[in-house]
CSV table of C-alpha atoms and ligand atoms in Angstrom, one decimal:
chain,number,residue,atom,x,y,z
A,1,MET,CA,42.8,-53.6,-34.6
A,2,SER,CA,40.0,-53.5,-32.0
A,3,GLY,CA,40.1,-54.3,-28.3
A,4,GLY,CA,43.0,-52.1,-27.3
A,5,TRP,CA,42.8,-49.7,-24.4
A,6,VAL,CA,44.9,-47.4,-22.3
A,7,ALA,CA,44.4,-47.0,-18.5
A,8,ILE,CA,46.5,-44.2,-16.9
A,9,VAL,CA,46.6,-45.3,-13.2
A,10,GLY,CA,47.9,-44.1,-9.9
A,11,LEU,CA,49.7,-46.7,-7.8
A,12,GLY,CA,49.3,-44.7,-4.5
A,13,PRO,CA,52.1,-43.4,-2.3
A,14,GLY,CA,53.9,-46.6,-1.7
A,15,ALA,CA,52.2,-49.3,0.4
A,16,GLY,CA,50.6,-52.0,-1.7
A,17,ARG,CA,47.4,-51.8,0.4
A,18,MET,CA,46.9,-48.2,-0.6
A,19,MET,CA,46.5,-49.1,-4.3
A,20,THR,CA,42.8,-49.0,-5.2
A,21,PRO,CA,41.1,-52.3,-6.1
A,22,GLU,CA,40.1,-50.7,-9.4
A,23,VAL,CA,43.8,-50.2,-10.3
A,24,ALA,CA,44.8,-53.7,-9.1
A,25,ASP,CA,42.0,-55.3,-11.3
A,26,THR,CA,43.1,-53.2,-14.3
A,27,LEU,CA,46.7,-54.3,-13.9
A,28,ALA,CA,45.6,-57.9,-13.8
A,29,GLN,CA,44.1,-57.5,-17.3
A,30,ALA,CA,47.0,-55.6,-18.8
A,31,SER,CA,49.3,-56.8,-21.7
A,32,ASP,CA,51.7,-53.9,-21.2
A,33,VAL,CA,52.8,-51.7,-18.4
A,34,ILE,CA,54.6,-48.4,-19.2
A,35,GLY,CA,56.2,-46.0,-16.8
A,36,TYR,CA,59.2,-44.5,-15.0
A,37,LEU,CA,61.5,-47.3,-13.8
A,38,PRO,CA,60.9,-47.2,-10.0
A,39,TYR,CA,57.1,-47.2,-10.5
A,40,VAL,CA,57.2,-50.1,-13.0
A,41,ALA,CA,59.4,-52.0,-10.5
A,42,ARG,CA,56.4,-52.0,-8.2
A,43,ILE,CA,54.4,-54.3,-10.6
A,44,ALA,CA,54.8,-58.0,-10.1
A,45,PRO,CA,55.9,-59.7,-13.4
A,46,ARG,CA,53.7,-62.5,-14.8
A,47,ALA,CA,53.3,-64.4,-18.1
A,48,GLY,CA,51.7,-62.4,-20.8
A,49,LEU,CA,52.7,-59.0,-19.3
A,50,THR,CA,55.4,-56.9,-20.9
A,51,LEU,CA,57.0,-54.3,-18.6
A,52,HIS,CA,58.3,-51.2,-20.4
A,53,ALA,CA,60.4,-49.2,-17.9
A,54,SER,CA,61.9,-45.8,-19.0
A,55,ASP,CA,64.0,-43.1,-17.6
A,56,ASN,CA,62.4,-39.9,-16.1
A,57,ARG,CA,61.9,-36.8,-18.4
A,58,VAL,CA,60.7,-38.8,-21.4
A,59,GLU,CA,57.0,-38.5,-20.5
A,60,ILE,CA,55.8,-37.6,-24.0
A,61,ASP,CA,57.7,-40.5,-25.6
A,62,ARG,CA,56.3,-42.8,-23.0
A,63,ALA,CA,52.8,-41.5,-23.6
A,64,THR,CA,53.1,-41.8,-27.4
A,65,HIS,CA,54.4,-45.4,-27.0
A,66,ALA,CA,51.3,-46.2,-24.9
A,67,LEU,CA,48.9,-44.9,-27.5
A,68,GLU,CA,50.7,-46.7,-30.3
A,69,LEU,CA,50.5,-50.0,-28.4
A,70,ALA,CA,46.8,-49.5,-27.6
A,71,ALA,CA,46.1,-48.6,-31.3
A,72,ALA,CA,47.7,-52.0,-32.2
A,73,GLY,CA,45.4,-53.8,-29.8
A,74,GLY,CA,47.4,-53.8,-26.6
A,75,ARG,CA,45.8,-53.5,-23.1
A,76,VAL,CA,48.1,-50.8,-21.9
A,77,VAL,CA,48.5,-49.5,-18.3
A,78,VAL,CA,50.5,-46.3,-17.8
A,79,VAL,CA,51.6,-46.1,-14.2
A,80,SER,CA,52.4,-43.1,-12.0
A,81,SER,CA,53.0,-43.0,-8.3
A,82,GLY,CA,50.2,-41.4,-6.2
A,83,ASP,CA,47.6,-40.0,-8.5
A,84,PRO,CA,48.2,-40.0,-12.3
A,85,GLY,CA,46.6,-36.5,-12.6
A,86,VAL,CA,48.9,-34.8,-10.1
A,87,PHE,CA,52.2,-33.8,-11.7
A,88,ALA,CA,52.2,-37.2,-13.5
A,89,MET,CA,51.4,-39.1,-16.7
A,90,ALA,CA,47.7,-38.4,-17.4
A,91,ALA,CA,48.3,-34.9,-18.8
A,92,ALA,CA,51.3,-36.2,-20.8
A,93,VAL,CA,49.1,-38.9,-22.4
A,94,PHE,CA,46.5,-36.2,-23.4
A,95,GLU,CA,49.3,-34.0,-24.8
A,96,ALA,CA,50.4,-36.9,-27.0
A,97,LEU,CA,46.8,-37.6,-27.9
A,98,GLU,CA,46.1,-34.1,-29.0
A,99,ALA,CA,49.3,-34.0,-31.2
A,100,GLY,CA,48.8,-37.5,-32.6
A,101,PRO,CA,46.8,-39.1,-35.4
A,102,ALA,CA,43.0,-38.5,-35.4
A,103,ALA,CA,42.3,-42.2,-35.1
A,104,TRP,CA,43.8,-42.3,-31.6
A,105,ARG,CA,40.8,-40.2,-30.4
A,106,ASP,CA,38.6,-43.3,-30.8
A,107,LEU,CA,40.7,-45.3,-28.4
A,108,ASP,CA,39.3,-46.4,-25.0
A,109,ILE,CA,41.3,-44.2,-22.6
A,110,ARG,CA,40.6,-44.1,-18.9
A,111,VAL,CA,42.2,-42.3,-15.9
A,112,LEU,CA,42.1,-44.2,-12.6
A,113,PRO,CA,42.8,-42.1,-9.5
A,114,GLY,CA,45.1,-43.0,-6.7
A,115,ILE,CA,46.0,-41.6,-3.3
A,116,THR,CA,48.3,-38.6,-4.0
A,117,ALA,CA,51.4,-38.0,-1.8
A,118,MET,CA,50.0,-34.8,-0.4
A,119,LEU,CA,47.0,-36.6,1.1
A,120,ALA,CA,49.0,-39.5,2.4
A,121,ALA,CA,51.4,-37.1,4.1
A,122,SER,CA,48.6,-35.0,5.5
A,123,ALA,CA,46.9,-38.0,7.0
A,124,ALA,CA,50.2,-39.3,8.5
A,125,ALA,CA,50.7,-36.0,10.4
A,126,GLY,CA,47.1,-35.2,11.3
A,127,ALA,CA,45.1,-32.7,9.1
A,128,PRO,CA,47.3,-29.8,7.9
A,129,LEU,CA,45.2,-29.5,4.8
A,130,GLY,CA,42.0,-29.2,6.8
A,131,HIS,CA,41.2,-25.7,5.5
A,132,ASP,CA,41.9,-24.1,2.0
A,133,PHE,CA,45.2,-25.2,0.5
A,134,CYS,CA,47.1,-25.4,-2.8
A,135,ALA,CA,49.8,-27.6,-4.3
A,136,ILE,CA,52.9,-26.4,-6.1
A,137,ASN,CA,55.5,-28.4,-8.0
A,138,LEU,CA,59.0,-27.1,-7.2
A,139,SER,CA,60.5,-28.7,-10.3
A,140,ASP,CA,61.6,-26.1,-12.9
A,141,ASN,CA,61.9,-28.7,-15.7
A,142,LEU,CA,58.7,-27.5,-17.3
A,143,LYS,CA,58.3,-23.9,-16.0
A,144,PRO,CA,60.6,-21.0,-15.1
A,145,TRP,CA,61.7,-20.6,-11.5
A,146,ASP,CA,60.4,-17.0,-11.4
A,147,LEU,CA,56.8,-18.3,-11.9
A,148,ILE,CA,57.3,-20.8,-9.0
A,149,GLU,CA,58.5,-18.0,-6.7
A,150,ARG,CA,55.5,-15.8,-7.7
A,151,ARG,CA,53.0,-18.6,-7.0
A,152,ILE,CA,54.6,-19.3,-3.6
A,153,ALA,CA,54.4,-15.6,-2.6
A,154,LEU,CA,50.8,-15.2,-3.8
A,155,ALA,CA,49.7,-18.5,-2.1
A,156,ALA,CA,51.2,-17.4,1.2
A,157,GLU,CA,49.7,-14.0,0.8
A,158,ALA,CA,46.3,-15.6,0.3
A,159,ASP,CA,47.0,-17.7,3.5
A,160,PHE,CA,46.7,-21.1,1.9
A,161,ALA,CA,48.4,-24.1,3.4
A,162,ILE,CA,50.8,-25.1,0.6
A,163,ALA,CA,52.0,-28.6,-0.4
A,164,PHE,CA,55.3,-28.7,-2.2
A,165,TYR,CA,55.8,-31.7,-4.6
A,166,ASN,CA,59.4,-32.4,-5.9
A,167,PRO,CA,60.9,-30.1,-3.3
A,168,ARG,CA,64.5,-31.1,-4.1
A,169,SER,CA,66.6,-32.8,-6.7
A,170,ARG,CA,70.3,-33.1,-7.5
A,171,ALA,CA,69.8,-30.6,-10.3
A,172,ARG,CA,68.2,-28.0,-8.0
A,173,PRO,CA,70.0,-28.2,-4.6
A,174,ASP,CA,69.1,-24.7,-3.5
A,175,GLY,CA,65.5,-24.4,-4.8
A,176,LEU,CA,63.8,-25.3,-1.5
A,177,ASP,CA,65.9,-22.8,0.5
A,178,ARG,CA,64.9,-20.1,-2.0
A,179,ALA,CA,61.3,-21.1,-1.5
A,180,PHE,CA,61.6,-20.9,2.3
A,181,ALA,CA,63.2,-17.4,1.9
A,182,VAL,CA,60.1,-16.2,-0.1
A,183,LEU,CA,57.8,-17.7,2.5
A,184,ARG,CA,59.7,-16.1,5.4
A,185,ASP,CA,59.5,-12.7,3.6
A,186,THR,CA,55.7,-13.0,3.2
A,187,CYS,CA,54.7,-14.8,6.4
A,188,ARG,CA,57.0,-13.5,9.2
A,189,ASP,CA,55.7,-16.0,11.8
A,190,ARG,CA,56.6,-19.4,13.2
A,191,ARG,CA,54.0,-21.5,11.4
A,192,PRO,CA,54.8,-25.2,11.3
A,193,VAL,CA,56.4,-26.9,8.2
A,194,LEU,CA,55.9,-30.6,7.8
A,195,PHE,CA,58.6,-32.8,6.1
A,196,ALA,CA,57.0,-36.1,5.3
A,197,ARG,CA,59.4,-38.6,3.8
A,198,ALA,CA,58.5,-41.9,2.1
A,199,VAL,CA,55.1,-41.9,3.5
A,200,THR,CA,53.4,-45.3,3.9
A,201,THR,CA,56.6,-47.2,3.3
A,202,PRO,CA,58.9,-48.8,5.9
A,203,GLU,CA,61.2,-45.7,5.6
A,204,GLN,CA,58.5,-43.2,6.5
A,205,ALA,CA,59.8,-40.3,8.6
A,206,LEU,CA,57.9,-37.2,9.7
A,207,ARG,CA,59.5,-34.0,11.0
A,208,ILE,CA,58.0,-30.7,11.9
A,209,ALA,CA,60.0,-27.4,12.0
A,210,ALA,CA,58.9,-23.8,12.5
A,211,LEU,CA,59.2,-21.8,9.3
A,212,PRO,CA,62.2,-19.7,10.5
A,213,GLU,CA,64.1,-23.0,11.2
A,214,ALA,CA,63.0,-24.9,8.1
A,215,ARG,CA,66.0,-25.8,5.8
A,216,GLY,CA,66.2,-27.2,2.3
A,217,ASP,CA,68.4,-30.1,3.5
A,218,MET,CA,65.5,-31.4,5.6
A,219,ALA,CA,63.9,-32.7,2.4
A,220,ASP,CA,65.0,-35.0,-0.5
A,221,MET,CA,63.3,-36.3,-3.6
A,222,ARG,CA,61.1,-38.6,-1.6
A,223,THR,CA,59.8,-35.9,0.7
A,224,MET,CA,56.5,-34.0,0.7
A,225,VAL,CA,56.8,-30.5,2.3
A,226,ILE,CA,53.6,-29.0,3.7
A,227,ILE,CA,53.7,-25.4,4.9
A,228,GLY,CA,50.9,-24.5,7.2
A,229,SER,CA,48.6,-21.5,6.9
A,230,SER,CA,48.7,-18.8,9.6
A,231,ARG,CA,46.2,-20.9,11.6
A,232,THR,CA,47.9,-24.3,11.4
A,233,ARG,CA,49.1,-25.6,14.8
A,234,THR,CA,50.2,-28.7,16.7
A,235,ILE,CA,48.5,-30.6,19.5
A,236,ASP,CA,51.3,-32.0,21.7
A,237,ARG,CA,50.9,-35.6,22.9
A,238,ALA,CA,53.2,-38.2,24.4
A,239,GLY,CA,52.8,-40.3,21.2
A,240,GLY,CA,54.0,-37.4,19.0
A,241,PRO,CA,52.4,-34.1,17.9
A,242,LEU,CA,49.3,-33.9,15.7
A,243,LEU,CA,49.5,-31.1,13.1
A,244,TYR,CA,46.2,-29.6,12.0
A,245,THR,CA,44.5,-26.6,10.4
A,246,PRO,CA,41.2,-25.7,11.8
A,247,ARG,CA,38.3,-25.6,9.4
A,248,SER,CA,37.4,-21.9,9.9
A,249,ALA,CA,39.4,-18.9,8.8
A,250,LEU,CA,38.5,-17.0,12.0
B,301,SAH,N1,51.8,-38.3,-9.0
B,301,SAH,C1,52.5,-38.3,-7.7
B,301,SAH,C2,53.5,-37.1,-7.6
B,301,SAH,C3,54.7,-37.2,-8.6
B,301,SAH,S1,55.8,-36.0,-8.2
B,301,SAH,C4,51.4,-38.2,-6.6
B,301,SAH,O1,50.2,-38.0,-6.9
B,301,SAH,O2,51.8,-38.4,-5.5
B,301,SAH,C5,57.0,-36.8,-7.1
B,301,SAH,C6,57.0,-36.2,-5.8
B,301,SAH,O3,55.9,-36.6,-5.0
B,301,SAH,C7,58.2,-36.5,-4.9
B,301,SAH,O4,59.3,-35.6,-5.2
B,301,SAH,C8,57.6,-36.2,-3.5
B,301,SAH,O5,57.6,-34.8,-3.3
B,301,SAH,C9,56.2,-36.7,-3.6
B,301,SAH,N2,56.0,-38.1,-3.2
B,301,SAH,C10,55.7,-39.2,-3.9
B,301,SAH,N3,55.5,-40.2,-3.1
B,301,SAH,C11,55.8,-39.8,-1.8
B,301,SAH,C12,55.8,-40.5,-0.5
B,301,SAH,N4,55.5,-41.8,-0.4
B,301,SAH,N5,56.1,-39.7,0.6
B,301,SAH,C13,56.4,-38.4,0.4
B,301,SAH,N6,56.4,-37.8,-0.7
B,301,SAH,C14,56.1,-38.5,-1.9
């Protein structure tokens, strides 16, 4: 059947006004919305729209379902928080596409970007990602913890600012403390660490700690952790500090 499509979209970090107009327009045309339950809960129900909410950790099933619905003529939106290409559904849909029937390759598939948590957190605090930086997902669902530690150590050695996604979960209560131990071994200074929780929502909370004092229990699943480079610093002001990394490495 013709006319079906899949759009893999990012809803942004939380606040409705941070969703792009392109994503809002696409949602208005959808027949089906697919995603992890808390993200689907952000979509207003309306006549003609079916919401398919699923549990976490079933990304490939969800992606396959989206492609099947589109192949049958559905106008399908797959939702992620932030940006769909950052530790989210876009790569999962392409994995399902690669493994699926050849006919799926003729589908109209689009990826629509969103504001990722790292950028919203950085903006809320100042400009900690103002010079070279990298992003690391601390979840070991899809990769071994050894690889995570190796990447953290090498990123710190290369003096990147580092953004940690998924810093903590119930299944991994000590992962972030282990990550800080690796950083302290490599860095040996008092660079600032930003804990930015629920950025752009009414629960937003920012906290800055020096690396020797940073602890895993300062973060939860809704927190973005940004470790400064050796050059990252704060400007103290009555209204609260600004955290920034100068644009030169000198
Ligand atoms: N695709 C998403 C990331 C999914 S991974 C994006 O581009 O933002 C989920 C992780 O993102 C969370 O564990 C947390 O580390 C971070 N995150 C998502 N929304 C956030 C927010 N509003 N404030 C702080 N961190 C957030």
